[in-house]
PDB file of C-alpha atoms in Angstrom:
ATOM      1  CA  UNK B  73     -53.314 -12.388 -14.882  1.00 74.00           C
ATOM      2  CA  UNK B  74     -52.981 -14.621 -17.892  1.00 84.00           C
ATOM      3  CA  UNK B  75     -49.778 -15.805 -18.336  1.00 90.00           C
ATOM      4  CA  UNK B  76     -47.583 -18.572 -20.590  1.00 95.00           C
ATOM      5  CA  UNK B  77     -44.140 -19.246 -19.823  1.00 95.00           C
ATOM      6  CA  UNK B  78     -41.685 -21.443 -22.408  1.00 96.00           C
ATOM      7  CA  UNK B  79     -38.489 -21.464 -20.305  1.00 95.00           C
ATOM      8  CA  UNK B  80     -36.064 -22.462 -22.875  1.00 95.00           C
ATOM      9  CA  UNK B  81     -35.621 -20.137 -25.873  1.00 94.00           C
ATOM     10  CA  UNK B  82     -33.144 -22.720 -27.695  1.00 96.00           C
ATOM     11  CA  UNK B  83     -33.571 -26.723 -27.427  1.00 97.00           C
ATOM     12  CA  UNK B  84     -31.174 -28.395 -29.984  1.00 97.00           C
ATOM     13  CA  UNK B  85     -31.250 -32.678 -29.863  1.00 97.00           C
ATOM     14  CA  UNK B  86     -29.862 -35.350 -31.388  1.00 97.00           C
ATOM     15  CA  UNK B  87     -32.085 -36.932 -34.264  1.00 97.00           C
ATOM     16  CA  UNK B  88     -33.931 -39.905 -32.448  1.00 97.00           C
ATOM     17  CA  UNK B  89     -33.563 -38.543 -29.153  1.00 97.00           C
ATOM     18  CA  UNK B  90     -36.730 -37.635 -27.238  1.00 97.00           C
ATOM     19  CA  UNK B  91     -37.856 -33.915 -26.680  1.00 97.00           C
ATOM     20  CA  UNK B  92     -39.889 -31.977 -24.131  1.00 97.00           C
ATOM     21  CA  UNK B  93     -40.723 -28.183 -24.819  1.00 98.00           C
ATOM     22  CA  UNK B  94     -41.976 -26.978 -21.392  1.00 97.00           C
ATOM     23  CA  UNK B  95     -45.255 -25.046 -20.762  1.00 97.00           C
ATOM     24  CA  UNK B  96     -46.511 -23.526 -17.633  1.00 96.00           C
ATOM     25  CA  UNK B  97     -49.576 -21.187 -17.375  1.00 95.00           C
ATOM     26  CA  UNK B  98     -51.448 -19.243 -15.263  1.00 93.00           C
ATOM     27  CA  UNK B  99     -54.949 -19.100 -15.179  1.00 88.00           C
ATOM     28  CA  UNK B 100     -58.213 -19.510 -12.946  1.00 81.00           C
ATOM     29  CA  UNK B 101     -60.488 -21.933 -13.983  1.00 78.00           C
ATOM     30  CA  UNK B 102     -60.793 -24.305 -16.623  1.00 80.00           C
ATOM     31  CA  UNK B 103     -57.488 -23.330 -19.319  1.00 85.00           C
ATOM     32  CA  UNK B 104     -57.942 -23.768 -23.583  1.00 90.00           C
ATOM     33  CA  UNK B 105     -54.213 -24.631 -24.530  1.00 93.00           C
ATOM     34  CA  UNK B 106     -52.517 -25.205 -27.662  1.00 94.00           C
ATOM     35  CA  UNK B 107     -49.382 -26.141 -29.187  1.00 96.00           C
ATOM     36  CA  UNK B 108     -48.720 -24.201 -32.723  1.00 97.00           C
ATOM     37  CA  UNK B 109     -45.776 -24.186 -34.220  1.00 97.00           C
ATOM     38  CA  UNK B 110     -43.899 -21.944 -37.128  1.00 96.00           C
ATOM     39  CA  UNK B 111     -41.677 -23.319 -39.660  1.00 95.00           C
ATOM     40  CA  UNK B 112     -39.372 -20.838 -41.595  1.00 90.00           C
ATOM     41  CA  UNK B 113     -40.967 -17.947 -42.584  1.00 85.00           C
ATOM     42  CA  UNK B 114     -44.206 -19.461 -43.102  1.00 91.00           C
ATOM     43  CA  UNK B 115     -47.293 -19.169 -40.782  1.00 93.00           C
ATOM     44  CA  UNK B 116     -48.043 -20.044 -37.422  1.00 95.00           C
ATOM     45  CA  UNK B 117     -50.136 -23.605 -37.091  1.00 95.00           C
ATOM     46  CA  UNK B 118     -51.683 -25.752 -34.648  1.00 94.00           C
ATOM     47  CA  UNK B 119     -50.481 -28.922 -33.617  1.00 95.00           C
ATOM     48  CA  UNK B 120     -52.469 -29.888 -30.573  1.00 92.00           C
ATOM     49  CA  UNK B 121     -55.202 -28.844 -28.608  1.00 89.00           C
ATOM     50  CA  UNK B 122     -55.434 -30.032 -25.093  1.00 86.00           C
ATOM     51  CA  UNK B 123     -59.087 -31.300 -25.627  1.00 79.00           C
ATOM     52  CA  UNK B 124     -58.090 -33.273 -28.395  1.00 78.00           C
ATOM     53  CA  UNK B 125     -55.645 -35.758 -26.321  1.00 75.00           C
ATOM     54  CA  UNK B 126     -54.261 -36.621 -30.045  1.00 80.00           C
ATOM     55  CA  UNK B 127     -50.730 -37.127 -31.163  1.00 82.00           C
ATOM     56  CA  UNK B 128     -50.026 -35.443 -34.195  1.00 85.00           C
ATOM     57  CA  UNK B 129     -46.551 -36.339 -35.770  1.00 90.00           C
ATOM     58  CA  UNK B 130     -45.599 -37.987 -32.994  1.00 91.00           C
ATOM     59  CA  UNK B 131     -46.006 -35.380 -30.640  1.00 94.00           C
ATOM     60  CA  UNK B 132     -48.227 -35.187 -27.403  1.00 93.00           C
ATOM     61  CA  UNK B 133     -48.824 -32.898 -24.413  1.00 94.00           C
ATOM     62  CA  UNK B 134     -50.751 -33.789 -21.414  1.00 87.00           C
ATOM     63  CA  UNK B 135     -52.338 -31.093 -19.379  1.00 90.00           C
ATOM     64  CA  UNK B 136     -51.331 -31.257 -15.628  1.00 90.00           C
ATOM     65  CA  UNK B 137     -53.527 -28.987 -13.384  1.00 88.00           C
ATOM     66  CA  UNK B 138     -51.529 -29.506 -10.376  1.00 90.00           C
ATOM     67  CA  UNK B 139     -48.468 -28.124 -11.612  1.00 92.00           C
ATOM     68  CA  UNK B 140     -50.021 -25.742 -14.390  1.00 93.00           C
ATOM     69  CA  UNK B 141     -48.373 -27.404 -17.062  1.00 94.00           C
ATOM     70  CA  UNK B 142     -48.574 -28.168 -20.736  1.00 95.00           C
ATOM     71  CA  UNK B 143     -45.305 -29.962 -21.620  1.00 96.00           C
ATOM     72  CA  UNK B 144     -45.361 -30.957 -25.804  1.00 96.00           C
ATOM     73  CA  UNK B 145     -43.102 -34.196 -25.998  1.00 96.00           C
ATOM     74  CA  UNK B 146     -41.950 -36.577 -28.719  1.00 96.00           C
ATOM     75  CA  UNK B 147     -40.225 -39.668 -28.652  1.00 96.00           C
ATOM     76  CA  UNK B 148     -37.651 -39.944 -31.099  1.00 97.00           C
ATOM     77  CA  UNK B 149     -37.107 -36.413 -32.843  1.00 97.00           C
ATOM     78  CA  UNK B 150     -36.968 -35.804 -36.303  1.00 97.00           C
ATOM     79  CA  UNK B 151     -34.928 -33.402 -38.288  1.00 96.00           C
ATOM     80  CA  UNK B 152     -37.983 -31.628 -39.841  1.00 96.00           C
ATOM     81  CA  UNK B 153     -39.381 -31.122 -36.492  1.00 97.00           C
ATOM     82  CA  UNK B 154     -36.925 -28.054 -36.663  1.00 97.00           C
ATOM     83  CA  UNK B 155     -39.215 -25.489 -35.886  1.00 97.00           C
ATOM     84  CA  UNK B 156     -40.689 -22.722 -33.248  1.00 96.00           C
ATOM     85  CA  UNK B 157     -43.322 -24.176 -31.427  1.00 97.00           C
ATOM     86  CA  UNK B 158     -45.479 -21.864 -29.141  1.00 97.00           C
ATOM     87  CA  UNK B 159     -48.009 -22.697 -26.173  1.00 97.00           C
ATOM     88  CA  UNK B 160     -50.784 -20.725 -25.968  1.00 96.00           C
ATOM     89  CA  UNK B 161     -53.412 -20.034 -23.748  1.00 94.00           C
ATOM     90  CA  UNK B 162     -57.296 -18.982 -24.896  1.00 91.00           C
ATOM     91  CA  UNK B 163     -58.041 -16.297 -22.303  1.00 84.00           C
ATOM     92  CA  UNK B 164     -61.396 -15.144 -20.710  1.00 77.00           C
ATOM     93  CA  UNK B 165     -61.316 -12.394 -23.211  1.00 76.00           C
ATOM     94  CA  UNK B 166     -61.346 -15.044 -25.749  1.00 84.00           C
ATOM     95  CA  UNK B 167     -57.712 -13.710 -27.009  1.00 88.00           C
ATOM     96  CA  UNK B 168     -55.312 -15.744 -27.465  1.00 92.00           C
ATOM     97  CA  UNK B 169     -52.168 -15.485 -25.292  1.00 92.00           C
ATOM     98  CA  UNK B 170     -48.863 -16.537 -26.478  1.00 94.00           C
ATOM     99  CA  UNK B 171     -45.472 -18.156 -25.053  1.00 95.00           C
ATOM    100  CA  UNK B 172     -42.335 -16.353 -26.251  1.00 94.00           C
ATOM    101  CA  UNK B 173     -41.582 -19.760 -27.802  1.00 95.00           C
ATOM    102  CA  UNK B 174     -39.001 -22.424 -28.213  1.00 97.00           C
ATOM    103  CA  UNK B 175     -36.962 -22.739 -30.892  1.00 96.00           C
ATOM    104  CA  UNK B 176     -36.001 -26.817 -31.412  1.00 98.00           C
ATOM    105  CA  UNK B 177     -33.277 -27.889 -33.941  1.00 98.00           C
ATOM    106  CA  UNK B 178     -32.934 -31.604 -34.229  1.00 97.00           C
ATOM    107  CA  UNK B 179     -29.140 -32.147 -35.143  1.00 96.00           C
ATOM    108  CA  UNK B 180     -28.531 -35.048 -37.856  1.00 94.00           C
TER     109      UNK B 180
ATOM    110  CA  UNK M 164     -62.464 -21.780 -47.278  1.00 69.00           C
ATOM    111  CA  UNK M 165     -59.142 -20.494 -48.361  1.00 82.00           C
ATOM    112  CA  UNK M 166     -57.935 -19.661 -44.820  1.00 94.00           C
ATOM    113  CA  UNK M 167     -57.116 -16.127 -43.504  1.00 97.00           C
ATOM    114  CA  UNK M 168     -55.863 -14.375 -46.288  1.00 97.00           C
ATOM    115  CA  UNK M 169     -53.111 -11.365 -45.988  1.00 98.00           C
ATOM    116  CA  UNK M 170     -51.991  -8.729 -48.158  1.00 97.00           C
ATOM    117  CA  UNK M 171     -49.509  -7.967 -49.277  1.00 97.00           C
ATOM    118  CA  UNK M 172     -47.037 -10.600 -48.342  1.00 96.00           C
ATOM    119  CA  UNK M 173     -43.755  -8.563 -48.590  1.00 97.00           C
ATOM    120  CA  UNK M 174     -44.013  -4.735 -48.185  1.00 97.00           C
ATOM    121  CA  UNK M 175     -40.968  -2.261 -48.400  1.00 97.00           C
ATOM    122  CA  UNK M 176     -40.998   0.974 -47.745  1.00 96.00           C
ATOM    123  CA  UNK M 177     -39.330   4.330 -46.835  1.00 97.00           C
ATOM    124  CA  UNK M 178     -39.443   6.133 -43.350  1.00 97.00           C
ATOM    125  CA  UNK M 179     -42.227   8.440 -43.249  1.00 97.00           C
ATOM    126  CA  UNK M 180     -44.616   6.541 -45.785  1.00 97.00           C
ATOM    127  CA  UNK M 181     -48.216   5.350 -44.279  1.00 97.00           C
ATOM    128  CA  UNK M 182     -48.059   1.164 -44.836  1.00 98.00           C
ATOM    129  CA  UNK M 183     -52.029  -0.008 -45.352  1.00 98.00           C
ATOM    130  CA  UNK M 184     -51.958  -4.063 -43.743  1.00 98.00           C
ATOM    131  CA  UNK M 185     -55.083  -6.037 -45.271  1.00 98.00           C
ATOM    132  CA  UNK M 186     -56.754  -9.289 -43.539  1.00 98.00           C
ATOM    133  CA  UNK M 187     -59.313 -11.654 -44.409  1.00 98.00           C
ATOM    134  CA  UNK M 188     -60.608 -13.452 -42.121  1.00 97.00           C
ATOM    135  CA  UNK M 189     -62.190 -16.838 -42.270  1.00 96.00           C
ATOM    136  CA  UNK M 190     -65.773 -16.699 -43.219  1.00 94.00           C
ATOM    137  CA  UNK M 191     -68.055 -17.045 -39.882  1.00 93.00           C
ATOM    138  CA  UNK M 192     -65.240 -16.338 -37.297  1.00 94.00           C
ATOM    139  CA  UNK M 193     -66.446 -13.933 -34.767  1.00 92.00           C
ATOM    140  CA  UNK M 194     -62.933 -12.666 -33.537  1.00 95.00           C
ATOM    141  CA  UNK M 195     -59.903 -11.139 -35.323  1.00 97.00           C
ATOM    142  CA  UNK M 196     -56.339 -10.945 -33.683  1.00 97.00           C
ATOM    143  CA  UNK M 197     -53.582  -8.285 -35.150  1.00 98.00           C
ATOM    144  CA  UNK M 198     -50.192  -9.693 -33.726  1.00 97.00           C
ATOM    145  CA  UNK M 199     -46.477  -8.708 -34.413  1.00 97.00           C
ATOM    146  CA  UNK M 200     -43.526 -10.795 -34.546  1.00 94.00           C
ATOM    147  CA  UNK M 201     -39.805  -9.841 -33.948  1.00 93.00           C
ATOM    148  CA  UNK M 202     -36.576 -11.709 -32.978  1.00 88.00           C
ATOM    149  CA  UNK M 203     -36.910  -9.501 -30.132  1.00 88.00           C
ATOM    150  CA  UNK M 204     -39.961  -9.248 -28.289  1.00 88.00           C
ATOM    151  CA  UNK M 205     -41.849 -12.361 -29.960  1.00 89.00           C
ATOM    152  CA  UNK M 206     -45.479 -12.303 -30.740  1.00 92.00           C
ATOM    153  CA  UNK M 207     -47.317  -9.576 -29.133  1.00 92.00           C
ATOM    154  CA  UNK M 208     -50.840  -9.195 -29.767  1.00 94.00           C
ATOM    155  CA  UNK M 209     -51.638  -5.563 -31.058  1.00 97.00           C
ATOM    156  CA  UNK M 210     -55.651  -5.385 -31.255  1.00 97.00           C
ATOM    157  CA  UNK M 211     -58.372  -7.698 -31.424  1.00 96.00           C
ATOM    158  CA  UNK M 212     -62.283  -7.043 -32.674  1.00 96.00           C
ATOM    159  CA  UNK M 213     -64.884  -9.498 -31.686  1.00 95.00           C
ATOM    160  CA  UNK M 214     -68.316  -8.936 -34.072  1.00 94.00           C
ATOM    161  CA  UNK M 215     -66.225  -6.226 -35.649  1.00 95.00           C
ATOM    162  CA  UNK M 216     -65.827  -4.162 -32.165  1.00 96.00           C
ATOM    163  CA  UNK M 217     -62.147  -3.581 -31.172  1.00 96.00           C
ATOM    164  CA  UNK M 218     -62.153  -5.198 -27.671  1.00 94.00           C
ATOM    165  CA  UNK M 219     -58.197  -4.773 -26.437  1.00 93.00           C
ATOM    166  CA  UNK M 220     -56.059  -2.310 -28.159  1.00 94.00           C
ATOM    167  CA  UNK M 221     -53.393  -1.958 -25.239  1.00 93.00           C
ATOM    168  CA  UNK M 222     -51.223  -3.535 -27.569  1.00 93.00           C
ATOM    169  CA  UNK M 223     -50.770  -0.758 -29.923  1.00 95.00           C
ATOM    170  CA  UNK M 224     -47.566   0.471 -29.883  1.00 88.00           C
ATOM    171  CA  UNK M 225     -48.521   4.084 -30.069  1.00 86.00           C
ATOM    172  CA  UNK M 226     -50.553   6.779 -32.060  1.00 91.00           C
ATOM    173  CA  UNK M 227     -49.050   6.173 -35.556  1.00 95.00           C
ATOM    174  CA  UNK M 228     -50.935   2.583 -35.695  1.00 97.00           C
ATOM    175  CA  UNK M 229     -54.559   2.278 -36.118  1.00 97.00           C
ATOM    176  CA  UNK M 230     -56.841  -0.642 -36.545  1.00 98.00           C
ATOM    177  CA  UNK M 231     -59.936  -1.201 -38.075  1.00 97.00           C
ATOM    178  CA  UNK M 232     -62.969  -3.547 -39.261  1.00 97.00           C
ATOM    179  CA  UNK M 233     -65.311  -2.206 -41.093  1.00 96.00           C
ATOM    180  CA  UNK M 234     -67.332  -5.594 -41.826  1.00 95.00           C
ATOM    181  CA  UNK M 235     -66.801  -8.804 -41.208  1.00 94.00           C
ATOM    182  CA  UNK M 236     -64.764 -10.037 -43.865  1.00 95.00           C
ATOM    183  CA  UNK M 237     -61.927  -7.305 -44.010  1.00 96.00           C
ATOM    184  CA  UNK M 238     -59.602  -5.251 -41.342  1.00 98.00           C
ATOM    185  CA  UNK M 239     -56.643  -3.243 -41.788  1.00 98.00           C
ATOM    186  CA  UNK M 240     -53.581  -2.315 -39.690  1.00 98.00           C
ATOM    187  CA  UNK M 241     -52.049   1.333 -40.404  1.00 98.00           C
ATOM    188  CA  UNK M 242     -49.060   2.401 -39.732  1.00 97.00           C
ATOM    189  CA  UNK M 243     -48.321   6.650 -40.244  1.00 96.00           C
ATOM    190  CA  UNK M 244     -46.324   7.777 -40.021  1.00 96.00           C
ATOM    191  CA  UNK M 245     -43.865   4.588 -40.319  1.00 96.00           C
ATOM    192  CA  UNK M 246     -40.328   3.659 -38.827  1.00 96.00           C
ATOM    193  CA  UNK M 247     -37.811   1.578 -39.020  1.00 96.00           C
ATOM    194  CA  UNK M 248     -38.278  -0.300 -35.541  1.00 95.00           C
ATOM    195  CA  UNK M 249     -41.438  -0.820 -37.256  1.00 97.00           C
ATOM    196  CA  UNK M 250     -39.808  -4.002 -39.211  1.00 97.00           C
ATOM    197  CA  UNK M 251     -41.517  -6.909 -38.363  1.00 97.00           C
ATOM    198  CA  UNK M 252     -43.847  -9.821 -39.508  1.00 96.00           C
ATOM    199  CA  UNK M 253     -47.523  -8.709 -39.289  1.00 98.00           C
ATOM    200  CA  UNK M 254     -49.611 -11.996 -39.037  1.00 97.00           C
ATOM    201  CA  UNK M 255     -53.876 -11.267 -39.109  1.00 98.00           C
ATOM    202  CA  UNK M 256     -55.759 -14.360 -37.318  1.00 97.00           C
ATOM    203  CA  UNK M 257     -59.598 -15.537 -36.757  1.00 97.00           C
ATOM    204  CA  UNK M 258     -61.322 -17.675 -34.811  1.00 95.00           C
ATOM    205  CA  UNK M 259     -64.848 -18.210 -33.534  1.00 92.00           C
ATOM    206  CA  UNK M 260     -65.900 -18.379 -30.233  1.00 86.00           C
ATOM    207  CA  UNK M 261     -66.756 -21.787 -29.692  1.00 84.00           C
ATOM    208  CA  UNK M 262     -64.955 -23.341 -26.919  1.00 79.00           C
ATOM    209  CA  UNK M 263     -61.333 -24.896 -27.738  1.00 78.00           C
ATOM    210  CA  UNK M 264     -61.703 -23.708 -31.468  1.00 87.00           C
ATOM    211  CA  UNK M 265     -57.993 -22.666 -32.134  1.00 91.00           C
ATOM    212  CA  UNK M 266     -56.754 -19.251 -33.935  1.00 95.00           C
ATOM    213  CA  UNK M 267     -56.227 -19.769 -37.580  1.00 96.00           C
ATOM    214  CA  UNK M 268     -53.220 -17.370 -38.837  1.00 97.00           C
ATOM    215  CA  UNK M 269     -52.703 -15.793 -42.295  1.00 97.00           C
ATOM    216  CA  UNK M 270     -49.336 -15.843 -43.759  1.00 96.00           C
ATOM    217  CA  UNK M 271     -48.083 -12.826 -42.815  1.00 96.00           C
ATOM    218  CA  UNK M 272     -46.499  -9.444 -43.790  1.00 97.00           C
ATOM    219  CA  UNK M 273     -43.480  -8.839 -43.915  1.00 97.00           C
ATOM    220  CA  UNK M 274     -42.600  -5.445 -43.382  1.00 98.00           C
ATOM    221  CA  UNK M 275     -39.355  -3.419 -44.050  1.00 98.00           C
ATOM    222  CA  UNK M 276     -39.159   0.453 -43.577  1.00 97.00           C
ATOM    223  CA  UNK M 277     -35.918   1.426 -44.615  1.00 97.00           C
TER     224      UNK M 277
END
């Protein structure tokens, strides 16, 4: 079966500290992944694609076959970074199947 | 393109009442998504059409909500009759099926039956 995990519901960090929201996923063959993530009350967008290899806003992820992982880091955090960010995982379907998602704050 | 496009944003309405969700997808994309947020269970996906086919609807809660597409540039979500525990955010989102091409999400609806 597809699966995504995000094992941390809550992250909270210190502005300028660095962050990792974990990923892991399950999945035969060759995995689409993304990172999208929700500010308040507005809609869900993409931040990264795994293909891309791009850092957007200072964030990166690195896809790690081995241990079936998708970690989204950062640096030095930044208070608007507040925000739900979600991995998911583009299935054989062709649905997309979603994390239950972190929630970071970055504290001032 | 003006993205995928939801309507209403905001609907309210009384126990019993049919709610009518509307979604426009982007212009080309092969595949609509239905998905559900709530502080509890996250974001499930409800029903998905590829070519305006339903594909998965296992994610339909039960009965009272129906899905469907009738071309490719419209869908609704309906809900009769509705409940309260059917309070959530509605979000509508397309994509094609090109490889790594991400889902692009509407705004959302929220809905309150009171």
């Amino acid at each position: 079966a597809q699966r995504v995990t995000q094992p941390e519901k809550l992250l909270s960090v210190f502005k300028g500290a660095p962050v990792e929201l974990k990923c892991n996923y399950s999945y035969s063959g060759s995995p689409e992944l993304f990172w999208y993530v929700q500010y308040s009350r507005q809609r869900l967008q993409l931040l990264l694609r795994h293909i891309s290899r791009e850092s957007i806003k200072g964030f990166t992820a690195d896809l790690n076959k081995g241990e079936t992982s998708f970690h989204l880091k950062k640096p030095f955090a930044q208070e608007e970074d507040s925000a739900m960010y979600y991995c998911a995982l583009r299935s054989y379907g062709q649905n997309f199947v979603f994390g239950p998602g972190t929630r970071l704050s970055v504290l001032p | 393109d003006a993205g995928v496009i939801q309507s209403p944003r905001h609907e309210v309405t009384e126990m019993g009442q049919e709610v009518t969700l509307r979604c426009k997808p982007i212009s080309g994309h092969d595949y609509l998504f239905w998905y559900r947020q709530t502080m509890m269970r996250g974001l499930e996906l409800l029903i998905y059409f590829n070519n305006n086919v339903p594909i998965d609807d296992s994610g339909m809660p039960e009965d009272r909500f129906s899905a469907k597409m009738p071309n490719a540039s419209f869908s609704t979500l309906k809900i009769q009759p509705s409940e309260p525990r059917d309070s959530a955010v509605y979000f509508c989102a397309s994509s094609s099926r090109d490889r790594n091409t991400e889902a692009f999400f509407g705004q959302g609806t929220r809905l309150t039956v009171v």
